[in-house]
């Protein structure tokens, strides 16, 4: 199956799922939300060393109430930017694959993008799942060496927040990677269900 479809083909049955309401899925998400930012740290350190060579050893420090407010504002700004760009990249892949506008959902405890009722082939869904983590991380790391100290701080926040926020995406990608190449994915926003052909239907 190489194209998104609205109707599940004959012979396909549920093979696995990932949902925010199941503890066995939430635990690995929590673990990955801590592990992925740590894995990103060596690359951030490298980018910071390159930035010091390119623009001197410029540092950012708190010396006034205004600067403290700027830090808090930066944290809020990067959180909003991360959520919008992250879900926007998911939605962009869904839109290009199905030609239908994606569905976005924003709640206090999570945000999501979904392709509606489309069943997506493995490669398309894997791309949509991992694109925000890869693109946002690479852009931030590429810009850090050339950024002024405060902007550098914001880029690091964006990279770390996005990496942590990609924990659910990684759990989904790892679950999908263990399924057959013909697997179709149905993303409803808060859960993903994978459908695979029954034996003899591949």
Backbone as numpy.savetxt, mean C-alpha at the origin, in Angstrom:
# Nx Ny Nz CAx CAy CAz Cx Cy Cz
-6.99 -17.11 -17.06 -7.84 -15.93 -17.06 -6.95 -14.68 -17.06
-7.01 -13.92 -18.15 -6.11 -12.79 -18.30 -6.80 -11.44 -18.19
-8.14 -11.43 -18.17 -8.87 -10.16 -18.15 -9.84 -10.14 -16.97
-10.11 -8.93 -16.45 -11.13 -8.81 -15.40 -12.49 -9.23 -15.95
-13.30 -9.84 -15.09 -14.64 -10.27 -15.50 -15.65 -9.88 -14.43
-16.88 -9.69 -14.84 -17.95 -9.35 -13.92 -18.63 -10.60 -13.35
-18.53 -11.69 -14.10 -19.17 -12.94 -13.68 -18.11 -14.01 -13.48
-18.17 -14.68 -12.38 -17.19 -15.73 -12.09 -17.35 -16.88 -13.09
-16.26 -17.29 -13.74 -16.35 -18.38 -14.72 -16.77 -19.69 -14.07
-17.33 -20.60 -14.86 -17.71 -21.92 -14.34 -16.48 -22.65 -13.79
-16.69 -23.39 -12.73 -15.61 -24.18 -12.17 -14.76 -23.47 -11.13
-15.02 -22.19 -10.90 -14.26 -21.44 -9.90 -14.98 -21.49 -8.54
-14.20 -21.73 -7.50 -14.75 -21.77 -6.15 -13.84 -20.98 -5.21
-14.37 -20.52 -4.06 -13.53 -19.77 -3.10 -12.33 -20.61 -2.66
-11.15 -19.99 -2.69 -9.93 -20.69 -2.32 -9.29 -20.14 -1.06
-9.49 -18.85 -0.79 -8.92 -18.21 0.40 -9.51 -16.81 0.49
-9.24 -16.15 1.60 -9.72 -14.78 1.77 -8.88 -14.07 2.83
-8.94 -12.74 2.78 -8.31 -11.90 3.80 -9.35 -10.85 4.19
-9.56 -10.70 5.49 -10.56 -9.73 5.93 -10.13 -9.04 7.21
-10.59 -7.82 7.40 -10.25 -7.05 8.60 -11.00 -7.52 9.83
-11.99 -8.38 9.66 -12.81 -8.82 10.79 -12.33 -10.15 11.36
-11.25 -10.72 10.83 -10.77 -12.01 11.29 -9.44 -11.85 12.02
-9.37 -12.31 13.23 -8.17 -12.14 14.05 -6.95 -12.78 13.41
-7.13 -13.93 12.76 -5.99 -14.62 12.14 -5.40 -13.82 10.99
-6.13 -12.85 10.46 -5.60 -11.95 9.43 -5.05 -10.67 10.05
-5.68 -10.21 11.11 -5.25 -8.96 11.74 -3.88 -9.10 12.41
-3.58 -10.27 12.97 -2.30 -10.46 13.65 -1.12 -10.32 12.68
-1.12 -11.03 11.53 -0.01 -10.81 10.58 0.05 -9.39 10.04
-1.11 -8.73 9.89 -1.10 -7.33 9.46 -0.38 -6.46 10.48
-0.66 -6.69 11.75 0.00 -5.93 12.82 1.51 -6.19 12.80
1.90 -7.44 12.63 3.33 -7.78 12.59 4.02 -7.09 11.42
3.41 -7.18 10.23 4.02 -6.55 9.05 4.05 -5.03 9.17
3.07 -4.44 9.88 3.06 -2.98 10.05 4.26 -2.51 10.85
4.87 -3.40 11.63 6.08 -3.08 12.39 7.33 -3.47 11.63
7.26 -4.59 10.90 8.44 -5.13 10.22 8.82 -4.30 9.00
7.85 -3.95 8.17 8.15 -3.27 6.90 8.86 -1.93 7.11
8.40 -1.06 8.04 9.16 0.18 8.26 10.59 -0.07 8.71
10.80 -1.12 9.53 12.16 -1.45 9.97 13.02 -1.85 8.78
12.45 -2.62 7.86 13.20 -3.03 6.68 13.56 -1.83 5.80
12.75 -0.78 5.90 12.98 0.42 5.11 14.06 1.33 5.70
14.35 1.16 6.97 15.29 2.04 7.68 16.67 2.09 7.02
17.30 0.96 6.66 18.63 1.05 6.02 18.63 1.90 4.76
17.57 1.83 3.96 17.50 2.63 2.75 17.32 4.11 3.08
16.56 4.40 4.15 16.40 5.79 4.58 17.73 6.35 5.07
18.46 5.54 5.83 19.77 5.98 6.33 20.71 6.26 5.16
20.68 5.39 4.15 21.52 5.61 2.97 21.13 6.91 2.27
19.83 7.15 2.14 19.37 8.38 1.49 19.79 9.61 2.30
19.77 9.50 3.63 20.19 10.62 4.47 21.69 10.90 4.32
22.47 9.85 4.20 23.91 10.04 3.99 24.18 10.71 2.66
23.42 10.31 1.64 23.56 10.95 0.34 23.13 12.41 0.40
22.11 12.70 1.20 21.65 14.08 1.31 22.68 14.95 2.00
23.38 14.40 2.98 24.43 15.17 3.66 25.59 15.48 2.73
25.91 14.55 1.86 26.99 14.79 0.90 26.59 15.80 -0.15
25.29 15.78 -0.51 24.84 16.66 -1.59 24.58 18.09 -1.12
24.13 18.23 0.13 23.72 19.56 0.59 24.27 19.93 1.95
25.38 19.33 2.32 25.92 19.63 3.65 25.19 18.84 4.71
25.46 19.13 5.96 24.87 18.35 7.05 23.67 19.05 7.64
22.82 19.62 6.80 21.65 20.35 7.29 20.79 19.50 8.20
20.40 20.03 9.33 19.59 19.31 10.29 18.32 20.10 10.58
17.35 19.40 11.13 16.09 20.04 11.50 15.90 19.88 13.00
15.73 20.96 13.74 15.60 20.91 15.19 14.42 21.77 15.64
13.94 21.48 16.86 12.82 22.22 17.43 13.38 23.31 18.34
13.16 24.56 17.97 13.68 25.67 18.76 12.59 26.66 19.17
11.36 26.38 18.79 10.27 27.28 19.14 8.94 26.54 19.09
7.92 27.16 19.66 6.58 26.58 19.62 6.08 26.46 18.18
6.46 27.43 17.37 6.05 27.39 15.97 6.63 26.19 15.24
7.88 25.86 15.52 8.49 24.71 14.87 7.86 23.41 15.36
7.49 23.38 16.66 6.80 22.20 17.19 5.45 22.02 16.51
4.74 23.14 16.31 3.45 23.09 15.61 3.65 22.65 14.17
4.78 23.05 13.56 5.07 22.65 12.19 5.28 21.15 12.11
5.90 20.57 13.14 6.12 19.12 13.16 4.79 18.39 13.25
3.93 18.84 14.18 2.62 18.21 14.31 1.80 18.36 13.03
1.88 19.55 12.43 1.18 19.77 11.16 1.72 18.88 10.07
3.04 18.67 10.08 3.66 17.79 9.09 3.20 16.36 9.24
3.07 15.90 10.50 2.59 14.54 10.73 1.18 14.37 10.20
0.31 15.35 10.49 -1.07 15.29 9.99 -1.10 15.34 8.47
-0.30 16.24 7.89 -0.27 16.39 6.43 0.18 15.10 5.76
1.26 14.50 6.27 1.78 13.28 5.65 0.82 12.11 5.80
0.07 12.09 6.90 -0.93 11.04 7.07 -2.01 11.15 6.01
-2.50 12.36 5.78 -3.53 12.59 4.77 -3.00 12.29 3.37
-1.80 12.80 3.07 -1.20 12.58 1.76 -0.98 11.09 1.52
-0.48 10.38 2.53 -0.23 8.96 2.39 -1.51 8.20 2.05
-2.58 8.49 2.79 -3.84 7.78 2.56 -4.38 8.06 1.16
-4.38 9.33 0.77 -4.94 9.71 -0.54 -4.13 9.11 -1.69
-2.80 9.25 -1.63 -1.95 8.74 -2.71 -1.96 7.21 -2.73
-1.88 6.61 -1.55 -1.87 5.14 -1.45 -3.13 4.55 -2.09
-4.28 5.02 -1.64 -5.53 4.48 -2.19 -5.73 4.91 -3.64
-5.21 6.08 -3.99 -5.31 6.53 -5.38 -4.55 5.62 -6.34
-3.40 5.13 -5.91 -2.63 4.22 -6.77 -3.34 2.88 -6.92
-3.92 2.39 -5.83 -4.75 1.18 -5.96 -5.84 1.42 -7.00
-6.56 2.54 -6.80 -7.69 2.84 -7.67 -7.30 3.04 -9.11
-6.11 3.61 -9.35 -5.65 3.83 -10.72 -5.51 2.52 -11.47
-4.93 1.51 -10.82 -4.78 0.20 -11.48 -6.15 -0.41 -11.73
-7.04 -0.32 -10.76 -8.39 -0.86 -10.95 -9.08 -0.18 -12.13
-8.94 1.12 -12.23 -9.59 1.89 -13.29 -9.04 1.51 -14.66
-7.71 1.44 -14.76 -7.09 1.08 -16.03 -7.44 -0.35 -16.45
-7.59 -1.23 -15.47 -7.87 -2.64 -15.79 -9.32 -2.88 -16.18
-10.25 -2.14 -15.55 -11.68 -2.41 -15.77 -12.39 -1.35 -16.59
-11.77 -0.15 -16.72 -12.39 1.00 -17.39 -13.59 1.53 -16.61
-13.78 1.05 -15.37 -14.82 1.57 -14.49 -14.17 2.35 -13.35
-14.76 3.46 -12.92 -14.20 4.20 -11.79 -14.15 3.32 -10.54
-13.06 3.36 -9.81 -12.97 2.54 -8.58 -13.86 3.11 -7.49
-14.11 2.30 -6.48 -14.91 2.72 -5.34 -13.97 2.97 -4.15
-14.09 4.15 -3.54 -13.26 4.50 -2.40 -14.12 4.55 -1.15
-13.51 4.11 -0.05 -14.19 4.14 1.24 -13.20 4.65 2.30
-13.59 5.67 3.03 -12.74 6.24 4.06 -13.48 6.22 5.38
-12.92 5.51 6.35 -13.47 5.45 7.69 -12.39 5.85 8.69
-12.79 5.98 9.94 -11.85 6.43 10.96 -10.67 5.48 11.10
-10.93 4.17 10.98 -9.89 3.19 11.25 -9.28 2.57 10.00
-9.80 2.84 8.82 -9.18 2.34 7.61 -9.72 3.07 6.38
-8.94 2.96 5.30 -9.36 3.49 4.01 -9.15 2.40 2.97
-9.96 2.41 1.93 -9.82 1.35 0.93 -10.25 1.84 -0.45
-9.70 1.16 -1.44 -10.13 1.33 -2.83 -10.47 -0.06 -3.36
-11.52 -0.16 -4.12 -11.91 -1.45 -4.67 -12.43 -1.28 -6.10
-12.38 -2.35 -6.89 -12.85 -2.26 -8.28 -14.34 -2.55 -8.44
-15.09 -2.48 -7.35 -16.51 -2.78 -7.46 -16.72 -4.28 -7.53
-17.54 -4.72 -8.45 -17.85 -6.15 -8.55 -16.99 -6.91 -9.53
-15.84 -6.38 -9.88 -14.98 -7.04 -10.85 -14.11 -8.12 -10.18
-13.98 -9.24 -10.89 -13.03 -10.28 -10.50 -11.75 -10.03 -11.30
-10.64 -9.80 -10.59 -9.40 -9.42 -11.26 -8.42 -10.59 -11.34
-7.74 -10.74 -12.49 -6.73 -11.78 -12.62 -5.55 -11.52 -11.70
-4.77 -12.56 -11.47 -3.71 -12.52 -10.47 -2.70 -11.39 -10.70
-2.19 -11.26 -11.94 -1.16 -10.25 -12.19 -1.67 -8.84 -11.96
-2.88 -8.56 -12.43 -3.46 -7.22 -12.26 -3.66 -6.91 -10.78
-4.21 -7.87 -10.06 -4.49 -7.62 -8.64 -3.20 -7.51 -7.83
-2.19 -8.30 -8.18 -0.91 -8.21 -7.49 -0.28 -6.84 -7.72
-0.39 -6.33 -8.96 0.13 -5.00 -9.28 -0.60 -3.94 -8.47
-1.91 -4.02 -8.44 -2.70 -3.04 -7.69 -2.37 -3.09 -6.20
-2.11 -4.27 -5.69 -1.86 -4.46 -4.27 -0.51 -3.88 -3.84
0.53 -4.10 -4.63 1.89 -3.73 -4.24 2.35 -2.37 -4.77
1.64 -1.80 -5.73 2.08 -0.54 -6.35 2.29 0.60 -5.34
1.36 0.85 -4.40 1.59 1.97 -3.47 2.85 1.81 -2.63
3.11 0.61 -2.13 4.31 0.40 -1.33 5.56 0.67 -2.13
5.63 0.15 -3.35 6.83 0.29 -4.17 7.01 1.73 -4.65
5.98 2.32 -5.22 6.10 3.65 -5.82 6.37 4.72 -4.77
5.59 4.75 -3.71 5.76 5.80 -2.70 7.11 5.67 -2.01
7.54 4.44 -1.72 8.85 4.25 -1.09 9.97 4.73 -1.99
9.91 4.36 -3.27 10.98 4.75 -4.20 11.02 6.26 -4.41
9.86 6.88 -4.54 9.82 8.34 -4.75 10.39 9.06 -3.54
9.99 8.65 -2.34 10.50 9.29 -1.13 12.01 9.13 -1.01
12.51 7.91 -1.23 13.95 7.65 -1.12 14.73 8.44 -2.16
14.14 8.60 -3.35 14.82 9.34 -4.42 14.88 10.84 -4.13
13.87 11.37 -3.42 13.80 12.81 -3.16 14.56 13.23 -1.90
14.70 12.33 -0.94 15.35 12.68 0.33 16.73 13.32 0.15
17.61 12.79 -0.71 18.95 13.39 -0.83 18.95 14.84 -1.30
17.88 15.28 -1.95 17.86 16.62 -2.54 16.93 17.59 -1.78
16.32 17.11 -0.70 15.33 17.91 0.01 15.96 18.73 1.12
15.34 19.88 1.41 15.73 20.68 2.56 15.39 19.91 3.83
16.01 20.26 4.98 15.83 19.46 6.21 14.37 19.19 6.58
13.51 20.22 6.58 12.12 19.99 6.99 11.38 19.09 5.99
11.58 19.34 4.71 10.95 18.50 3.70 11.48 17.07 3.78
12.75 16.93 4.10 13.36 15.61 4.28 12.64 14.85 5.39
12.34 15.56 6.46 11.61 14.98 7.59 10.22 14.51 7.15
9.55 15.32 6.35 8.22 14.95 5.86 8.27 13.73 4.94
9.28 13.66 4.10 9.43 12.52 3.19 9.68 11.23 3.96
10.48 11.32 5.01 10.74 10.14 5.83 9.44 9.68 6.50
8.68 10.64 7.02 7.38 10.30 7.62 6.48 9.62 6.60
6.41 10.18 5.41 5.56 9.61 4.37 5.98 8.18 4.04
7.29 7.94 3.89 7.79 6.60 3.57 7.45 5.61 4.68
7.67 6.02 5.93 7.43 5.12 7.06 5.94 4.85 7.26
5.13 5.90 7.22 3.68 5.73 7.37 3.11 4.83 6.27
3.57 5.05 5.06 3.07 4.25 3.94 3.50 2.79 4.07
4.75 2.56 4.47 5.24 1.20 4.64 4.41 0.47 5.71
4.14 1.16 6.81 3.34 0.55 7.86 1.91 0.31 7.39
1.37 1.27 6.64 0.01 1.15 6.14 -0.16 0.11 5.05
0.96 -0.38 4.51 0.91 -1.40 3.46 0.88 -2.81 4.02
0.79 -2.95 5.34 0.81 -4.27 5.96 -0.31 -5.17 5.43
-1.52 -4.61 5.32 -2.63 -5.40 4.79 -2.39 -5.82 3.36
-1.81 -4.92 2.57 -1.50 -5.25 1.17 -0.52 -6.42 1.09
0.47 -6.43 1.97 1.45 -7.51 1.95 0.82 -8.84 2.34
-0.06 -8.83 3.32 -0.74 -10.07 3.71 -1.56 -10.60 2.54
-2.26 -9.70 1.84 -3.04 -10.09 0.67 -2.13 -10.65 -0.42
-1.02 -9.96 -0.71 -0.11 -10.40 -1.76 0.50 -11.76 -1.45
0.89 -11.97 -0.20 1.49 -13.25 0.18 0.47 -14.38 0.10
-0.76 -14.11 0.47 -1.82 -15.12 0.37 -2.08 -15.45 -1.10
-2.13 -14.43 -1.95 -2.38 -14.65 -3.37 -1.23 -15.39 -4.03
0.01 -15.13 -3.60 1.18 -15.75 -4.22 1.18 -17.27 -4.05
0.46 -17.76 -3.06 0.43 -19.21 -2.82 -0.69 -19.92 -3.60
-1.48 -19.13 -4.32 -2.61 -19.70 -5.06 -2.26 -19.88 -6.53
-3.05 -20.67 -7.27 -2.76 -20.90 -8.70 -2.74 -19.63 -9.53
-2.02 -19.67 -10.65 -1.90 -18.51 -11.53 -3.24 -18.06 -12.09
-4.21 -18.98 -12.17 -5.52 -18.64 -12.73 -6.47 -18.01 -11.71
-5.99 -17.77 -10.51 -6.84 -17.24 -9.44 -7.43 -15.88 -9.80
-8.69 -15.68 -9.45 -9.36 -14.39 -9.60 -9.63 -13.80 -8.22
-9.49 -12.48 -8.10 -9.64 -11.82 -6.80 -10.82 -10.87 -6.83
-11.65 -10.95 -5.80 -12.79 -10.04 -5.64 -12.54 -9.19 -4.41
-12.30 -7.89 -4.61 -11.97 -6.97 -3.53 -13.20 -6.13 -3.20
-13.67 -6.23 -1.96 -14.84 -5.45 -1.55 -14.46 -4.25 -0.70
-13.15 -4.02 -0.50 -12.69 -2.91 0.31 -12.18 -3.38 1.66
-13.06 -3.96 2.47 -12.65 -4.45 3.79 -12.23 -5.91 3.76
-12.44 -6.58 2.62 -12.05 -7.98 2.50 -11.75 -8.32 1.06
-10.94 -9.35 0.88 -10.62 -9.85 -0.45 -10.87 -11.35 -0.46
-11.59 -11.83 -1.45 -11.84 -13.26 -1.60 -11.19 -13.74 -2.88
-10.46 -14.85 -2.78 -9.78 -15.42 -3.94 -10.56 -16.63 -4.43
-10.70 -16.70 -5.75 -11.40 -17.82 -6.37 -10.45 -18.53 -7.32
-10.39 -19.85 -7.21 -9.49 -20.63 -8.05 -10.28 -21.74 -8.73
-9.81 -22.18 -9.91 -10.51 -23.28 -10.58 -10.40 -24.57 -9.78
-11.46 -25.35 -9.75 -11.43 -26.63 -9.05 -10.52 -27.59 -9.83
-9.97 -28.61 -9.19 -9.10 -29.56 -9.89 -9.75 -30.11 -11.15
-8.98 -30.06 -12.23 -9.49 -30.53 -13.51 -10.07 -29.43 -14.36
-10.19 -28.19 -13.78 -10.74 -27.06 -14.50 -9.68 -26.06 -14.97
-8.37 -26.27 -14.56 -7.32 -25.33 -14.92 -7.15 -25.26 -16.42
